[in-house]
CSV table of C-alpha atoms in Angstrom, one decimal:
chain,number,residue,atom,x,y,z
A,18,MET,CA,44.1,-57.4,-25.6
A,19,HIS,CA,40.4,-57.5,-24.9
A,20,ALA,CA,38.1,-54.5,-24.9
A,21,ASP,CA,37.2,-53.4,-21.5
A,22,PRO,CA,33.5,-53.2,-20.7
A,23,PHE,CA,34.0,-51.2,-17.6
A,24,PRO,CA,35.1,-47.6,-18.1
A,25,ARG,CA,37.5,-46.2,-15.4
A,26,THR,CA,36.8,-42.6,-14.3
A,27,ALA,CA,40.0,-40.6,-14.4
A,28,ARG,CA,40.5,-37.8,-11.8
A,29,ILE,CA,42.0,-35.1,-14.0
A,30,PRO,CA,42.9,-31.8,-12.3
A,31,GLY,CA,41.8,-28.4,-13.6
A,32,SER,CA,43.2,-26.8,-16.8
A,33,LYS,CA,46.5,-25.1,-16.5
A,34,SER,CA,45.8,-22.9,-19.4
A,35,ILE,CA,42.4,-21.8,-18.0
A,36,THR,CA,43.6,-21.4,-14.5
A,37,ASN,CA,46.5,-19.0,-15.3
A,38,ARG,CA,44.5,-17.0,-17.7
A,39,ALA,CA,41.6,-16.7,-15.2
A,40,LEU,CA,43.9,-15.8,-12.5
A,41,LEU,CA,45.3,-12.8,-14.5
A,42,LEU,CA,41.8,-11.7,-15.7
A,43,ALA,CA,40.6,-11.8,-12.1
A,44,ALA,CA,43.6,-9.9,-10.9
A,45,ALA,CA,42.8,-7.2,-13.4
A,46,ALA,CA,39.1,-7.0,-12.6
A,47,ASP,CA,37.4,-4.5,-10.4
A,48,GLY,CA,36.1,-6.7,-7.6
A,49,THR,CA,36.2,-10.3,-6.4
A,50,SER,CA,36.1,-13.4,-8.5
A,51,THR,CA,35.8,-17.1,-7.6
A,52,LEU,CA,37.7,-19.8,-9.4
A,53,ARG,CA,36.4,-23.1,-8.7
A,54,ALA,CA,38.5,-26.4,-9.1
A,55,PRO,CA,41.6,-24.5,-10.2
A,56,LEU,CA,44.8,-26.5,-11.0
A,57,VAL,CA,47.1,-26.6,-8.1
A,58,SER,CA,50.6,-27.4,-9.5
A,59,GLU,CA,54.1,-25.7,-9.5
A,60,ASP,CA,53.2,-23.5,-12.6
A,61,THR,CA,49.9,-22.3,-11.2
A,62,LEU,CA,51.2,-21.6,-7.7
A,63,ALA,CA,54.1,-19.7,-9.4
A,64,PHE,CA,51.7,-17.6,-11.4
A,65,ARG,CA,49.4,-17.0,-8.3
A,66,LYS,CA,52.4,-15.9,-6.3
A,67,ALA,CA,53.6,-13.5,-9.0
A,68,LEU,CA,50.1,-11.8,-9.0
A,69,THR,CA,50.0,-11.4,-5.3
A,70,ASP,CA,53.4,-9.9,-5.4
A,71,LEU,CA,52.0,-7.4,-8.0
A,72,GLY,CA,49.2,-6.5,-5.5
A,73,ALA,CA,46.2,-8.9,-6.1
A,74,THR,CA,44.8,-10.8,-3.2
A,75,VAL,CA,44.2,-14.5,-3.6
A,76,ARG,CA,42.6,-16.5,-0.8
A,77,ALA,CA,42.5,-20.3,-1.1
A,78,ALA,CA,40.0,-22.6,0.5
A,79,SER,CA,41.6,-25.1,3.0
A,80,ASP,CA,41.5,-27.9,0.4
A,81,GLU,CA,42.5,-25.5,-2.5
A,82,SER,CA,39.1,-26.4,-4.3
A,83,ARG,CA,38.4,-22.6,-4.5
A,84,TRP,CA,40.4,-19.5,-5.1
A,85,THR,CA,38.9,-16.1,-4.3
A,86,VAL,CA,40.7,-13.4,-6.1
A,87,THR,CA,40.4,-9.7,-5.3
A,88,GLY,CA,41.5,-7.7,-8.4
A,89,LEU,CA,43.3,-4.5,-8.8
A,90,GLY,CA,40.7,-2.8,-10.9
A,91,GLY,CA,43.3,-2.5,-13.6
A,92,ALA,CA,47.0,-2.9,-14.3
A,93,PRO,CA,49.5,-3.1,-11.4
A,94,ARG,CA,51.2,0.0,-10.0
A,95,GLY,CA,54.4,0.3,-7.9
A,96,GLY,CA,56.9,-2.0,-9.5
A,97,GLY,CA,59.1,-4.6,-8.1
A,98,PRO,CA,60.6,-8.1,-8.9
A,99,VAL,CA,58.4,-10.9,-10.6
A,100,TRP,CA,59.7,-14.4,-10.2
A,101,CYS,CA,58.3,-16.7,-12.9
A,102,ALA,CA,59.9,-19.9,-12.0
A,103,ASP,CA,59.5,-22.4,-14.7
A,104,ALA,CA,56.1,-21.0,-15.9
A,105,GLY,CA,56.2,-19.9,-19.5
A,106,THR,CA,52.6,-18.3,-19.2
A,107,ALA,CA,54.1,-16.0,-16.4
A,108,ALA,CA,56.9,-14.9,-18.7
A,109,ARG,CA,54.6,-14.2,-21.6
A,110,PHE,CA,51.4,-13.0,-19.9
A,111,LEU,CA,52.6,-10.8,-17.0
A,112,PRO,CA,55.0,-8.3,-18.9
A,113,PRO,CA,52.1,-6.9,-21.0
A,114,PHE,CA,50.0,-6.7,-17.9
A,115,THR,CA,52.6,-4.7,-16.0
A,116,ALA,CA,53.3,-2.6,-19.1
A,117,ALA,CA,49.8,-1.4,-19.0
A,118,GLY,CA,50.4,-0.1,-15.5
A,119,ARG,CA,53.0,2.1,-13.8
A,120,GLY,CA,56.3,1.3,-12.2
A,121,THR,CA,59.5,-0.6,-12.9
A,122,TYR,CA,59.2,-4.5,-13.0
A,123,ARG,CA,62.0,-6.9,-13.2
A,124,PHE,CA,61.2,-10.3,-14.5
A,125,ASP,CA,63.3,-13.5,-14.1
A,126,GLY,CA,62.9,-17.2,-13.9
A,127,SER,CA,64.6,-20.5,-14.0
A,128,ALA,CA,67.5,-21.3,-16.2
A,129,GLN,CA,65.1,-23.5,-18.3
A,130,LEU,CA,62.8,-20.5,-18.7
A,131,ARG,CA,65.6,-18.1,-19.5
A,132,ALA,CA,66.4,-20.4,-22.5
A,133,ARG,CA,62.9,-19.8,-24.0
A,134,PRO,CA,62.4,-17.0,-26.5
A,135,LEU,CA,60.6,-13.7,-25.7
A,136,ARG,CA,61.8,-11.5,-28.6
A,137,PRO,CA,58.4,-11.1,-30.4
A,138,LEU,CA,56.9,-10.0,-27.2
A,139,VAL,CA,59.7,-7.7,-26.2
A,140,ASP,CA,59.5,-6.1,-29.7
A,141,ALA,CA,55.8,-5.7,-29.6
A,142,LEU,CA,55.8,-4.0,-26.3
A,143,ASP,CA,58.5,-1.7,-27.5
A,144,ARG,CA,56.5,-0.7,-30.5
A,145,LEU,CA,53.6,0.0,-28.1
A,146,GLY,CA,55.7,2.5,-26.3
A,147,ALA,CA,56.9,0.6,-23.2
A,148,ARG,CA,60.5,0.8,-22.1
A,149,VAL,CA,61.8,-2.8,-22.1
A,150,ARG,CA,65.3,-4.0,-21.5
A,151,ALA,CA,66.0,-7.6,-22.4
A,152,ASP,CA,69.7,-8.0,-23.2
A,153,GLY,CA,69.4,-11.5,-24.6
A,154,GLY,CA,65.9,-11.3,-26.0
A,155,GLY,CA,64.4,-13.2,-23.1
A,156,LEU,CA,64.6,-13.3,-19.3
A,157,PRO,CA,65.7,-11.5,-17.3
A,158,LEU,CA,64.0,-8.5,-18.6
A,159,GLU,CA,63.0,-5.1,-17.1
A,160,ILE,CA,59.9,-3.0,-17.9
A,161,THR,CA,59.5,0.6,-17.0
A,162,ALA,CA,55.7,1.3,-17.3
A,163,THR,CA,53.8,4.5,-17.7
A,164,GLY,CA,50.7,3.0,-19.3
A,165,LEU,CA,50.1,2.2,-22.9
A,166,ASP,CA,48.1,3.5,-25.8
A,167,GLY,CA,46.7,1.0,-28.4
A,168,GLY,CA,46.8,1.4,-32.2
A,169,GLY,CA,47.6,-1.3,-34.8
A,170,LEU,CA,50.3,-4.0,-34.4
A,171,ASP,CA,51.4,-6.9,-36.5
A,172,LEU,CA,52.7,-9.6,-34.2
A,173,ASP,CA,55.0,-12.6,-35.1
A,174,SER,CA,53.1,-15.5,-33.6
A,175,SER,CA,55.1,-18.4,-35.3
A,176,LEU,CA,57.0,-19.3,-32.2
A,177,SER,CA,54.2,-19.3,-29.6
A,178,SER,CA,50.6,-18.2,-29.4
A,179,GLN,CA,51.3,-17.0,-25.8
A,180,TYR,CA,52.7,-13.6,-27.0
A,181,LEU,CA,49.5,-12.9,-28.6
A,182,SER,CA,47.4,-14.1,-25.6
A,183,GLY,CA,49.4,-11.9,-23.2
A,184,LEU,CA,48.9,-8.8,-25.4
A,185,LEU,CA,45.2,-9.5,-25.8
A,186,MET,CA,44.6,-9.9,-22.1
A,187,ALA,CA,46.4,-6.6,-21.3
A,188,ALA,CA,44.5,-4.7,-24.2
A,189,PRO,CA,41.3,-3.8,-22.2
A,190,LEU,CA,43.7,-2.0,-19.8
A,191,LEU,CA,45.2,0.3,-22.4
A,192,ARG,CA,44.0,3.9,-23.1
A,193,THR,CA,42.8,3.4,-26.5
A,194,PRO,CA,41.7,0.3,-28.6
A,195,LEU,CA,44.3,-2.1,-29.7
A,196,THR,CA,44.2,-4.1,-33.1
A,197,LEU,CA,46.4,-7.2,-33.3
A,198,ARG,CA,47.2,-8.9,-36.6
A,199,PRO,CA,48.9,-12.2,-35.9
A,200,GLU,CA,51.4,-13.5,-38.4
A,201,GLY,CA,52.0,-17.3,-38.7
A,202,LEU,CA,49.9,-18.1,-35.8
A,203,VAL,CA,50.5,-21.5,-34.1
A,204,SER,CA,48.1,-23.1,-31.5
A,205,ARG,CA,45.2,-21.1,-32.6
A,206,PRO,CA,42.8,-22.9,-30.1
A,207,TYR,CA,44.7,-21.4,-27.2
A,208,VAL,CA,44.0,-17.8,-28.6
A,209,GLU,CA,40.4,-18.8,-28.9
A,210,MET,CA,40.3,-19.9,-25.4
A,211,THR,CA,41.9,-16.5,-24.4
A,212,LEU,CA,39.2,-14.6,-26.1
A,213,ALA,CA,36.4,-16.6,-24.6
A,214,LEU,CA,37.6,-16.1,-21.1
A,215,MET,CA,38.2,-12.3,-21.8
A,216,ARG,CA,34.5,-12.0,-22.9
A,217,ARG,CA,33.5,-14.0,-19.8
A,218,PHE,CA,35.2,-11.4,-17.6
A,219,GLY,CA,33.5,-8.6,-19.6
A,220,ALA,CA,36.1,-7.5,-22.2
A,221,GLY,CA,35.0,-5.8,-25.4
A,222,VAL,CA,36.4,-8.1,-28.1
A,223,ASP,CA,35.8,-8.0,-32.0
A,224,ALA,CA,37.5,-10.9,-33.6
A,225,TYR,CA,37.9,-11.4,-37.4
A,226,ALA,CA,39.6,-13.8,-39.6
A,227,ASP,CA,42.9,-11.9,-39.8
A,228,ARG,CA,42.8,-9.6,-36.7
A,229,VAL,CA,41.3,-8.9,-33.3
A,230,THR,CA,40.4,-5.5,-32.0
A,231,ILE,CA,40.1,-5.0,-28.2
A,232,ARG,CA,38.3,-1.9,-26.6
A,233,PRO,CA,39.4,-0.3,-23.4
A,234,GLY,CA,37.2,-0.8,-20.4
A,235,GLY,CA,38.8,-3.2,-18.0
A,236,TYR,CA,37.3,-6.4,-16.6
A,237,ARG,CA,34.5,-7.2,-14.3
A,238,PRO,CA,34.7,-10.1,-11.7
A,239,THR,CA,33.0,-13.3,-12.3
A,240,ALA,CA,32.7,-16.9,-10.9
A,241,LEU,CA,34.2,-19.6,-13.1
A,242,ASP,CA,34.3,-23.5,-12.9
A,243,ILE,CA,37.6,-24.6,-14.5
A,244,GLU,CA,37.3,-27.7,-16.5
A,245,PRO,CA,39.8,-30.6,-16.4
A,246,ASP,CA,42.9,-30.1,-18.2
A,247,ALA,CA,42.6,-31.7,-21.8
A,248,SER,CA,46.4,-31.9,-22.2
A,249,THR,CA,46.7,-34.0,-19.0
A,250,ALA,CA,43.7,-36.1,-19.9
A,251,SER,CA,45.6,-37.2,-23.1
A,252,TYR,CA,47.9,-39.5,-21.2
A,253,PHE,CA,45.1,-41.5,-19.6
A,254,LEU,CA,43.0,-41.5,-22.8
A,255,ALA,CA,46.0,-42.6,-24.8
A,256,ALA,CA,46.6,-45.4,-22.1
A,257,ALA,CA,43.2,-46.6,-22.7
A,258,ALA,CA,43.6,-46.7,-26.4
A,259,ALA,CA,46.9,-48.6,-26.3
A,260,CYS,CA,46.0,-51.0,-23.4
A,261,GLY,CA,42.5,-52.1,-24.7
A,262,ARG,CA,40.7,-50.4,-21.8
A,263,ALA,CA,38.2,-47.7,-21.4
A,264,VAL,CA,38.7,-44.3,-19.5
A,265,THR,CA,36.1,-41.6,-18.9
A,266,VAL,CA,37.0,-37.9,-18.0
A,267,PRO,CA,34.0,-36.4,-16.7
A,268,GLY,CA,33.5,-32.5,-17.0
A,269,LEU,CA,35.6,-32.5,-20.2
A,270,GLY,CA,33.4,-32.7,-23.2
A,271,ALA,CA,31.4,-31.0,-25.9
A,272,GLY,CA,31.6,-27.2,-25.4
A,273,SER,CA,35.1,-27.4,-23.8
A,274,LEU,CA,37.3,-24.3,-24.2
A,275,GLN,CA,40.3,-26.4,-24.8
A,276,GLY,CA,41.5,-27.3,-28.3
A,277,ASP,CA,43.6,-30.2,-26.9
A,278,LEU,CA,40.4,-32.2,-26.6
A,279,ARG,CA,40.7,-32.8,-30.4
A,280,PHE,CA,43.5,-35.3,-29.3
A,281,VAL,CA,40.7,-37.9,-29.3
A,282,ASP,CA,40.3,-37.4,-33.0
A,283,VAL,CA,43.9,-38.7,-33.3
A,284,LEU,CA,43.1,-41.7,-31.1
A,285,ALA,CA,39.9,-42.4,-33.3
A,286,LYS,CA,42.1,-42.3,-36.4
A,287,ALA,CA,44.3,-44.9,-34.6
A,288,GLY,CA,41.4,-47.2,-34.1
A,289,ALA,CA,40.0,-46.3,-30.6
A,290,ARG,CA,36.3,-45.9,-30.0
A,291,VAL,CA,35.7,-42.4,-28.8
A,292,SER,CA,32.5,-40.7,-27.3
A,293,VAL,CA,32.3,-36.9,-26.5
A,294,THR,CA,29.1,-35.8,-24.9
A,295,ALA,CA,28.2,-32.7,-22.8
A,296,GLU,CA,29.1,-34.6,-19.6
A,297,GLY,CA,32.4,-36.0,-20.6
A,298,THR,CA,34.7,-37.9,-22.9
A,299,THR,CA,35.3,-41.6,-23.1
A,300,VAL,CA,38.1,-43.4,-25.0
A,301,ALA,CA,38.0,-47.3,-25.4
A,302,GLY,CA,40.8,-49.2,-26.9
A,303,THR,CA,39.9,-52.1,-29.3
A,304,GLY,CA,43.0,-54.1,-28.8
A,305,ARG,CA,45.2,-52.8,-31.5
A,306,LEU,CA,46.5,-49.5,-32.6
A,307,ARG,CA,46.3,-48.7,-36.4
A,308,GLY,CA,49.1,-46.6,-38.0
A,309,GLY,CA,49.8,-45.8,-41.7
A,310,PHE,CA,48.8,-42.1,-41.7
A,311,ASP,CA,50.1,-38.6,-41.3
A,312,VAL,CA,48.5,-36.2,-38.9
A,313,ASP,CA,49.0,-32.4,-38.3
A,314,MET,CA,49.1,-31.8,-34.6
A,315,GLY,CA,50.3,-28.3,-34.8
A,316,ASP,CA,47.2,-26.8,-33.1
A,317,ILE,CA,47.4,-29.5,-30.4
A,318,SER,CA,51.1,-29.7,-30.0
A,319,ASP,CA,51.2,-30.4,-26.3
A,320,THR,CA,49.7,-33.7,-27.0
A,321,PHE,CA,51.9,-34.8,-29.9
A,322,MET,CA,54.3,-36.4,-27.5
A,323,THR,CA,51.6,-38.5,-26.1
A,324,PHE,CA,50.7,-39.9,-29.4
A,325,ALA,CA,54.3,-40.3,-30.5
A,326,ALA,CA,55.2,-42.3,-27.3
A,327,ILE,CA,52.5,-45.0,-28.0
A,328,ALA,CA,53.0,-44.9,-31.8
A,329,PRO,CA,55.6,-47.8,-31.8
A,330,LEU,CA,52.7,-50.1,-30.7
A,331,ALA,CA,50.8,-49.2,-33.9
A,332,ASP,CA,50.7,-51.7,-36.9
A,333,ALA,CA,52.3,-49.2,-39.4
A,334,PRO,CA,54.4,-46.1,-39.3
A,335,VAL,CA,52.9,-42.8,-38.1
A,336,THR,CA,54.0,-39.2,-39.1
A,337,ILE,CA,53.2,-36.3,-36.9
A,338,HIS,CA,53.8,-32.9,-38.5
A,339,GLY,CA,53.3,-29.2,-37.9
A,340,VAL,CA,55.1,-29.3,-34.6
A,341,ALA,CA,58.3,-27.1,-35.2
A,342,HIS,CA,57.2,-24.7,-32.4
A,343,ALA,CA,57.3,-27.6,-30.0
A,344,ARG,CA,61.0,-27.3,-30.2
A,345,LEU,CA,60.9,-24.1,-28.2
A,346,LYS,CA,58.9,-25.4,-25.2
A,347,GLU,CA,60.3,-26.7,-21.9
A,348,SER,CA,62.7,-28.7,-24.1
A,349,ASP,CA,63.2,-29.3,-27.7
A,350,ARG,CA,60.3,-31.8,-27.6
A,351,VAL,CA,60.8,-33.1,-31.1
A,352,ALA,CA,64.3,-34.0,-30.5
A,353,ALA,CA,63.5,-35.3,-26.9
A,354,VAL,CA,60.8,-37.7,-28.1
A,355,ALA,CA,63.0,-38.9,-31.0
A,356,ALA,CA,66.0,-39.6,-28.8
A,357,ASN,CA,64.0,-41.4,-26.1
A,358,LEU,CA,62.3,-43.6,-28.6
A,359,ARG,CA,65.6,-44.5,-30.1
A,360,ALA,CA,67.0,-45.3,-26.7
A,361,CYS,CA,64.1,-47.8,-26.4
A,362,GLY,CA,65.1,-49.3,-29.7
A,363,VAL,CA,62.4,-47.8,-31.9
A,364,ARG,CA,63.1,-46.5,-35.4
A,365,VAL,CA,62.5,-42.8,-35.8
A,366,ASP,CA,62.8,-40.3,-38.6
A,367,GLU,CA,63.0,-36.6,-37.6
A,368,GLY,CA,62.5,-33.4,-39.6
A,369,PRO,CA,62.5,-29.8,-38.6
A,370,ASP,CA,58.6,-29.9,-38.1
A,371,ARG,CA,57.8,-33.6,-38.2
A,372,ILE,CA,58.6,-36.9,-36.6
A,373,THR,CA,58.0,-40.4,-38.0
A,374,VAL,CA,57.7,-43.3,-35.6
A,375,HIS,CA,57.9,-46.9,-37.0
A,376,PRO,CA,56.4,-49.9,-35.3
A,377,GLY,CA,58.7,-51.8,-32.9
A,378,THR,CA,59.0,-53.6,-29.7
A,379,PRO,CA,60.5,-51.2,-27.0
A,380,VAL,CA,63.4,-52.5,-24.9
A,381,PRO,CA,64.2,-51.3,-21.4
A,382,ALA,CA,65.7,-47.9,-21.4
A,383,ARG,CA,66.7,-44.8,-19.4
A,384,ILE,CA,64.4,-41.9,-20.3
A,385,ALA,CA,65.9,-38.4,-20.3
A,386,CYS,CA,63.0,-36.2,-19.2
A,387,ARG,CA,64.9,-32.9,-19.7
A,388,ARG,CA,62.9,-31.4,-16.7
A,389,ASP,CA,59.9,-31.6,-19.0
A,390,HIS,CA,56.8,-33.0,-17.5
A,391,ARG,CA,55.2,-34.1,-20.8
A,392,ILE,CA,58.3,-36.3,-21.6
A,393,ALA,CA,57.9,-38.0,-18.2
A,394,MET,CA,54.2,-38.6,-18.6
A,395,SER,CA,54.3,-39.8,-22.3
A,396,PHE,CA,57.0,-42.3,-21.6
A,397,SER,CA,55.1,-43.5,-18.5
A,398,VAL,CA,52.2,-44.4,-20.9
A,399,LEU,CA,54.6,-46.3,-23.2
A,400,SER,CA,55.9,-48.4,-20.3
A,401,LEU,CA,52.5,-49.2,-19.1
A,402,ALA,CA,51.2,-50.1,-22.5
A,403,SER,CA,54.1,-52.1,-23.7
A,404,GLY,CA,54.9,-53.9,-20.4
A,405,VAL,CA,58.6,-52.7,-20.8
A,406,PRO,CA,60.4,-51.3,-17.6
A,407,LEU,CA,61.7,-47.7,-18.3
A,408,VAL,CA,63.7,-45.5,-15.9
A,409,LEU,CA,62.6,-41.9,-15.7
A,410,ASP,CA,65.7,-39.7,-14.6
A,411,ASP,CA,63.3,-37.1,-13.1
A,412,PRO,CA,59.9,-38.6,-12.2
A,413,ALA,CA,59.0,-35.6,-10.0
A,414,CYS,CA,59.0,-33.1,-12.9
A,415,VAL,CA,55.4,-34.0,-13.4
A,416,GLY,CA,54.8,-31.7,-10.5
A,417,LYS,CA,54.7,-28.8,-13.1
A,418,THR,CA,51.2,-29.6,-14.1
A,419,PHE,CA,50.0,-32.7,-12.2
A,420,PRO,CA,51.6,-33.6,-8.9
A,421,GLY,CA,49.5,-36.7,-8.6
A,422,PHE,CA,50.1,-38.1,-12.1
A,423,HIS,CA,51.9,-41.4,-11.2
A,424,ALA,CA,49.4,-42.2,-8.5
A,425,GLU,CA,46.4,-41.7,-10.7
A,426,LEU,CA,47.9,-43.8,-13.5
A,427,GLY,CA,48.5,-46.6,-11.0
A,428,ARG,CA,44.9,-46.3,-9.6
A,429,LEU,CA,43.4,-46.6,-13.1
A,430,PHE,CA,45.5,-49.5,-14.2
A,431,PRO,CA,46.5,-51.4,-11.1
A,432,ASP,CA,46.8,-54.8,-13.0
A,433,LEU,CA,49.3,-53.4,-15.3
A,434,LEU,CA,51.8,-52.4,-12.5
A,435,PRO,CA,54.9,-54.4,-11.8
A,436,GLY,CA,53.8,-57.7,-10.3
A,437,GLY,CA,50.4,-57.3,-11.7
A,438,ARG,CA,51.2,-59.5,-14.6
A,439,PRO,CA,54.4,-61.0,-15.9
A,440,GLY,CA,56.6,-58.5,-17.5
A,441,GLY,CA,54.4,-55.5,-16.4
A,442,PRO,CA,55.7,-52.1,-16.9
A,443,GLY,CA,58.0,-50.5,-14.4
A,444,VAL,CA,59.0,-46.9,-14.7
A,445,SER,CA,61.3,-46.1,-11.9
A,446,GLY,CA,63.5,-43.2,-10.7
A,447,ALA,CA,64.0,-40.7,-7.9
A,448,SER,CA,64.4,-37.0,-7.6
A,449,GLY,CA,66.5,-35.1,-5.3
A,450,ALA,CA,63.9,-32.5,-5.2
A,451,SER,CA,61.6,-32.3,-2.2
A,452,GLY,CA,57.9,-33.1,-2.6
A,453,ALA,CA,58.3,-35.8,-5.3
A,454,SER,CA,54.9,-36.1,-6.8
A,455,GLY,CA,54.6,-39.8,-7.8
A,456,ALA,CA,53.3,-42.2,-5.2
A,457,SER,CA,55.8,-45.1,-5.0
A,458,GLY,CA,55.0,-47.8,-7.4
A,459,ALA,CA,52.2,-45.9,-9.1
A,460,SER,CA,52.3,-46.6,-12.9
A,461,GLY,CA,55.4,-48.4,-11.8
A,462,VAL,CA,57.0,-45.1,-11.1
A,463,SER,CA,58.8,-44.6,-7.8
A,464,GLY,CA,59.0,-40.8,-7.6
A,465,VAL,CA,60.9,-40.9,-4.3
A,466,SER,CA,62.7,-38.2,-2.7
A,467,GLY,CA,65.7,-39.0,-0.5
A,468,VAL,CA,65.0,-42.7,-0.1
A,469,SER,CA,67.7,-45.2,-0.4
A,470,GLY,CA,67.4,-48.5,-2.4
A,471,VAL,CA,65.4,-47.1,-5.3
A,472,ARG,CA,66.9,-47.4,-8.8
A,473,THR,CA,67.8,-43.9,-9.7
A,474,SER,CA,69.3,-41.9,-12.5
A,475,VAL,CA,69.1,-38.3,-11.7
A,476,GLU,CA,70.6,-35.4,-13.7
A,477,GLU,CA,70.5,-31.7,-13.5
A,478,GLY,CA,67.7,-29.9,-15.6
A,479,GLU,CA,68.8,-27.8,-18.5
């Protein structure tokens, strides 16, 4: 492969993590906030709907480029049902928010979300004095709220950092200061993002190496520009590295709130040329991927699948470790990546918190997405870079975070699509769900709903 002298500019939507945190903080603020360039996806729309059901007002511009949020001036009151759909952030962030208010709230979500653990959060709310009923330790759960006092709390944060972020964001709404001491914290950069946004909305935060103290006082409204999603950008930057091309993501650069931008350090270790400036980030492939190293991706675990999917194209084995908590996401992501790579004929060694991928030439295979958007996106990149046709059983699942993913991958790399060159990649599939997100043929992916004649392999989500 030859180096690409003409960087392509990727159109990456807003950060899901920032969008949903900012939505909650704006909903709690006393006044009207403006969120510019929010992510519009299944997860963020579910989160937005839950907040409006709780009493906040969200007005969207006609093109969804701006959301204007009129907050409650505190925690919710009145109670009612809260539907979280597939959104893990809704299930982890909204229960503490409602527990700080008044009323009885009943939380539920999809079967996939019901399978994800909430026990550490439930136990923490119980110790703070909330009345919580969660028969299975997860959804559905019911909270009867009369407001909360603060105090000191040790929190098991080894399964997800979202429990800690949820409690932190609710803390300014409590009657007295709250000191949280996380134990076994994973994905620390997401907590740092939470604290930075809380400060932006006026919260009193004192952060130390082993604890965080939040003072009461609520939130003030603000205007916020939401930067492109670094996790989503990883697929396009990885494609550049693996295909010997160059891709620039404007607006995602030095000073980003998102720890997942550190994914480019992994690509640099694998031989790509990386430039991060105040204006954006560029990755250029050099025509080969280097392997032969171990890398801890625990703090950026949403991107470990991106690198694991292209790792067969490296010149030596790669071991990714520190990702045990990724087994508790939308799917068991370590097992899902390993199984799909094996289906492609790639040798994989798997441990509780690690995966080793050996070099190999992928073969055509059926990719089991497990209703997990990141599995579908990662293996789309493998198909593009390897020139091997793959079949996604659920291409539309990318709508959870980036409905236009397939179209954008195809726009950036049109010459690598089927027919663009002999043996070009072809990821195909169809979904019975309406609103399939991929443009037909983009990235070789036919994300088609209800259209006959398309190669399909559809199964029910977990």
